[in-house]
Coordinates of C-alpha atoms in Angstrom, one line a residue:
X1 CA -0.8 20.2 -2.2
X2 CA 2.8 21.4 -1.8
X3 CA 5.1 19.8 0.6
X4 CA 8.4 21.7 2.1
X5 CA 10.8 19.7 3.3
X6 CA 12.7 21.1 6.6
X7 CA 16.6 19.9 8.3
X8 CA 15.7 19.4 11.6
X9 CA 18.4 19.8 13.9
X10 CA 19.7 17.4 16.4
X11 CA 19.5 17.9 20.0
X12 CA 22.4 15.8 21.8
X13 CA 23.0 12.1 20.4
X14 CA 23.5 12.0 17.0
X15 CA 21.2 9.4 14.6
X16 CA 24.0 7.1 13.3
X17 CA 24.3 6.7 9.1
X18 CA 22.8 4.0 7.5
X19 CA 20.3 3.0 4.8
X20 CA 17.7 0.5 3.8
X21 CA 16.2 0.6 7.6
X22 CA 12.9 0.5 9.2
X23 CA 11.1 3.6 10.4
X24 CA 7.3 4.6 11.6
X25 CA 5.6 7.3 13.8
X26 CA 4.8 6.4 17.1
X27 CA 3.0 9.7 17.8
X28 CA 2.1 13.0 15.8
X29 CA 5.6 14.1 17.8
X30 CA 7.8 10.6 17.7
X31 CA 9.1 8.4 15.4
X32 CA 11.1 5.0 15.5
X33 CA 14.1 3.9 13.2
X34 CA 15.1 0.6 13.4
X35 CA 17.9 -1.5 12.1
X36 CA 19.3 -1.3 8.3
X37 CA 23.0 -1.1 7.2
X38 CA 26.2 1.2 7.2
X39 CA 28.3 0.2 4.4
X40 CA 27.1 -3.2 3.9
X41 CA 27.2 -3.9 7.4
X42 CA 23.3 -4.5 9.0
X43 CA 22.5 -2.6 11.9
X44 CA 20.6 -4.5 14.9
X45 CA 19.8 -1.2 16.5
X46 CA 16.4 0.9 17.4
X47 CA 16.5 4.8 17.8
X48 CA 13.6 6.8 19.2
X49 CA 13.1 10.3 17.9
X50 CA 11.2 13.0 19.7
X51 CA 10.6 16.1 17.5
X52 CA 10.2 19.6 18.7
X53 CA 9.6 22.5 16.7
X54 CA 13.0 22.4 14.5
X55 CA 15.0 20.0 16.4
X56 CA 14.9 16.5 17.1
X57 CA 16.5 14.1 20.1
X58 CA 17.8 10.8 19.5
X59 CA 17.5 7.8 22.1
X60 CA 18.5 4.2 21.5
X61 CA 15.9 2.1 22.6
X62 CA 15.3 -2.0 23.5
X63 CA 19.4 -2.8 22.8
X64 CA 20.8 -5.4 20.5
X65 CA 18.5 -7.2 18.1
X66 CA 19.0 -9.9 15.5
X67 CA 21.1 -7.6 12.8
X68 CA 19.4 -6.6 9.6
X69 CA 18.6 -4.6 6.4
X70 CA 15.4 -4.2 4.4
X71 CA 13.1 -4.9 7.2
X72 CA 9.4 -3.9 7.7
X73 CA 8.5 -1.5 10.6
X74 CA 5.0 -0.3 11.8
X75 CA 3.9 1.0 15.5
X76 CA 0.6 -0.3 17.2
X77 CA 0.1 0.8 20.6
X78 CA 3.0 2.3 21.3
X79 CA 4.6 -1.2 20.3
X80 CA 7.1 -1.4 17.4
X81 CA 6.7 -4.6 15.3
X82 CA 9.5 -5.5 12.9
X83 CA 9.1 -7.9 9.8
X84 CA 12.1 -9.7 7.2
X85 CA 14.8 -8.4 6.5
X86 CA 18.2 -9.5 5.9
X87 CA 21.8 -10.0 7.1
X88 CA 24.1 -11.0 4.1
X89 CA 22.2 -14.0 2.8
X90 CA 20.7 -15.0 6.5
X91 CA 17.0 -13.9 6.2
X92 CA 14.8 -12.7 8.5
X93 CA 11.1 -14.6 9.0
X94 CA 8.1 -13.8 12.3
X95 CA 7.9 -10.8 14.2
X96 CA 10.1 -9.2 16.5
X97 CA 8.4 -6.6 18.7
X98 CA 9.8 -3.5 21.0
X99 CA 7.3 -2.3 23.8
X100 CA 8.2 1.8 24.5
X101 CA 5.2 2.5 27.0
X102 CA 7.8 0.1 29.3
X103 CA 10.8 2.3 29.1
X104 CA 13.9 -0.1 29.4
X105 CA 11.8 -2.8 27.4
X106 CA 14.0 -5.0 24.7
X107 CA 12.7 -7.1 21.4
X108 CA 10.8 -10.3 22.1
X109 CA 9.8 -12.7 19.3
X110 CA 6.1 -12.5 18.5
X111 CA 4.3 -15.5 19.4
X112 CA 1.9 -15.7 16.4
X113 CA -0.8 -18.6 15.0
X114 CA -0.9 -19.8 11.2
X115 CA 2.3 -20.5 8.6
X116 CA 2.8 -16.7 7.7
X117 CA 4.9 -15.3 5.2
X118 CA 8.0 -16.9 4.2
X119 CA 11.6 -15.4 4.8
X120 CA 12.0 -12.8 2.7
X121 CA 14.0 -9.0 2.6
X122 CA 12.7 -5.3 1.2
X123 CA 8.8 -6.6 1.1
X124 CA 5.6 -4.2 2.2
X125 CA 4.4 -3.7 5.4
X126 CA 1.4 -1.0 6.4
X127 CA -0.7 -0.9 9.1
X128 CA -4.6 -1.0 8.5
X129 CA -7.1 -0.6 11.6
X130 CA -6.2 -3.8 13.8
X131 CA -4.3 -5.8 10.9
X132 CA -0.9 -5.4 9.3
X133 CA -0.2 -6.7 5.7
X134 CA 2.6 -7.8 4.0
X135 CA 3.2 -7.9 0.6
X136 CA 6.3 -9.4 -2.0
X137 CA 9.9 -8.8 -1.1
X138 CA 12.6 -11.0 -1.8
X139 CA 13.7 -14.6 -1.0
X140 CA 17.3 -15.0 -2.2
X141 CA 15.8 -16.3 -5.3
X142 CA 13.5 -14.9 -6.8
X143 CA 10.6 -11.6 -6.2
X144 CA 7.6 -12.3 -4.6
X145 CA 3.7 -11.1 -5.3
X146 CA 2.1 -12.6 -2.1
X147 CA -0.1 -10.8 0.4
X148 CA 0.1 -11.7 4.1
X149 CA -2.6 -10.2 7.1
X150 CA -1.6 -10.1 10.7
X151 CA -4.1 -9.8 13.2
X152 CA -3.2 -8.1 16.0
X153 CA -5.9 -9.0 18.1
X154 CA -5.4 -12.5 17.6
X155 CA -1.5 -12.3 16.3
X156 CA -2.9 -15.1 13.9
X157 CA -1.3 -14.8 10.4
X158 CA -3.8 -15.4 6.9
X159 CA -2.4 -15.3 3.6
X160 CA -4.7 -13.2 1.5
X161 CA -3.2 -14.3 -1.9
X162 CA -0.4 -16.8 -2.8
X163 CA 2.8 -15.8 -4.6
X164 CA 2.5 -17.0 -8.2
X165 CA 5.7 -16.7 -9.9
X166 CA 4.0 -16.3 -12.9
X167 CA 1.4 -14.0 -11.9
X168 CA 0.6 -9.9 -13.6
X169 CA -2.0 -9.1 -10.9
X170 CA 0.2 -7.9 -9.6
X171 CA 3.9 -8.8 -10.6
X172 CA 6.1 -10.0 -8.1
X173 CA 8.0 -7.2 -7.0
X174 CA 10.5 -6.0 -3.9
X175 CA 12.2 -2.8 -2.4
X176 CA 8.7 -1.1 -2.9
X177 CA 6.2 1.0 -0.8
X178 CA 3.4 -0.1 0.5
X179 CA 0.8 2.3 2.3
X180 CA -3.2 1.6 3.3
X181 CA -6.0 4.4 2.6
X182 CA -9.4 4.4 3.4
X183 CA -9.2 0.6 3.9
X184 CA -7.4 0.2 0.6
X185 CA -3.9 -1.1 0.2
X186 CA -1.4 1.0 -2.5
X187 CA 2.0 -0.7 -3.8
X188 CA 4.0 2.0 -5.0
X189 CA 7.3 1.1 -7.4
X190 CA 9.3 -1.4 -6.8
X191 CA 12.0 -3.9 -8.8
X192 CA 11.0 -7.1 -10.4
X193 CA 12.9 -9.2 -12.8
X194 CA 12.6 -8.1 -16.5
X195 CA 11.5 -10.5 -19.6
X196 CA 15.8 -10.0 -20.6
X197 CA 16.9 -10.7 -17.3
X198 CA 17.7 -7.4 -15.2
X199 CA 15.1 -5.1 -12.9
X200 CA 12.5 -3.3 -14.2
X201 CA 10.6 -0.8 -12.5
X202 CA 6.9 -1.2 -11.1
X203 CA 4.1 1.7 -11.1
X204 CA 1.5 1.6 -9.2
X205 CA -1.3 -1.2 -7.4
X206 CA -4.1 -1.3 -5.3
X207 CA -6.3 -3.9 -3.7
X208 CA -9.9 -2.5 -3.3
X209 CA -11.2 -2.2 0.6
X210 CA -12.7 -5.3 0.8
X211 CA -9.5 -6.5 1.4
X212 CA -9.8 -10.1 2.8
X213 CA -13.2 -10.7 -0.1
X214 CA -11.3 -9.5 -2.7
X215 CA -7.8 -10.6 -2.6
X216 CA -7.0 -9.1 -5.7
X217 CA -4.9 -6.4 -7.1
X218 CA -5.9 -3.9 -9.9
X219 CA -3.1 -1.7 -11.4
X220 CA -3.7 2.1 -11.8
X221 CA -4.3 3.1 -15.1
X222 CA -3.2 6.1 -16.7
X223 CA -0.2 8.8 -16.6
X224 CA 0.3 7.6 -13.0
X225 CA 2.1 4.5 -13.8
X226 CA 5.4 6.3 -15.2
X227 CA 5.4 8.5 -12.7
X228 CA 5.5 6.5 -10.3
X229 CA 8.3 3.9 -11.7
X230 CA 11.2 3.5 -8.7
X231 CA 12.3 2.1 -6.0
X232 CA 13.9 1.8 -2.7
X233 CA 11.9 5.1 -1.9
X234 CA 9.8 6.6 1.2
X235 CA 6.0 7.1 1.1
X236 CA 3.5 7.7 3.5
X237 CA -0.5 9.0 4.2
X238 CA -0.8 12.5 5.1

């Protein structure tokens, strides 16, 4: 498959810069950016981006939320939910979420069941059916291999495996991707801490689609692994 990437122009009010922010598509048509940082300084905005043909149109969306970079950020009926992130060395934990079916809605504070993951900034979040998963990220100390499951029909959190600090399967890793296909979670790159101190780079991981019987992570073998070596990148199912 090749993919051609396309400017799209903007229609009226310009997206302000930033980077390490949330995004997600809300519809084949509309997609959601939330939050991140401009020069060091996190963002506690959400803009709302409707695309047509070449151009797109910008609308903020829900007002001021707790400011933050490296957050998490998936769309379930129409409702944006936001996860971690971080604010200098203030980190984010729970769920914040934006209605848009209520037009002039603004973020609320999820009320969820269980302990959940802990605080933590640039971890995994993707959407699977009725559940959202999170996986490693960073505490302020050290990376983290954990794997978290949100219900959303129940909002009742279930930790699917525990962070080992000393755990391969997989390594404990942040400012990674991490996508669900056909029932199956894939972490893509990542940093984690190298055997002489310093980041190395992760390739790739996936937990087979019995996700909640297997709890357990198999790396991809083969050519793929060095390809696939980064981080702080995009991905996304097509």
């Amino acid at each position: 498959m090749k993919l051609k990437a396309q400017a799209l122009q903007c229609n009226g009010l310009q997206l302000p810069p930033r980077a390490n922010h949330g995004a997600a598509a809300v519809s084949a048509d509309r997609i959601v950016v939330v939050g991140g940082e401009d020069d060091d300084l996190a963002l506690g905005d959400a803009y709302l981006g409707t695309i047509r043909d070449n151009e797109v149109t910008w609308e903020a969306v829900g007002g001021d939320f707790e400011a933050r970079q490296g957050l998490g950020t998936v769309v379930h009926d129409n409702k944006v939910l936001a996860f971690g992130g971080a604010d200098l060395m203030s980190y984010a934990s729970g769920v914040d979420t934006l209605d848009l079916s209520s037009g002039g809605g603004s973020w609320e504070k999820a009320k969820t069941t269980g302990a959940g993951p802990s605080q933590r900034v640039y971890s995994g979040v993707a959407k699977e059916g009725e559940c959202v998963y999170v996986h490693g990220g960073f505490d302020g100390v050290e990376h983290l291999n954990d794997t978290w499951m949100l219900d959303l029909r129940t909002m009742g959190w279930e930790c699917l495996q525990q962070h080992d600090a000393e755990g391969t399967a997989p390594v404990p890793v942040s400012q990674h991707q991490l996508v669900s296909s056909d029932g199956r979670l894939v972490r893509i790159g990542g940093e984690t801490s190298g055997l002489m101190g310093g980041e190395t780079f992760c390739g790739v991981d996936v937990m087979p689609s019995d996700l909640v019987g297997g709890k357990c992570w198999e790396a991809v073998q083969g050519s793929v692994q060095e390809k696939f070596r980064r981080s702080s990148h995009a991905a996304c199912v097509l």
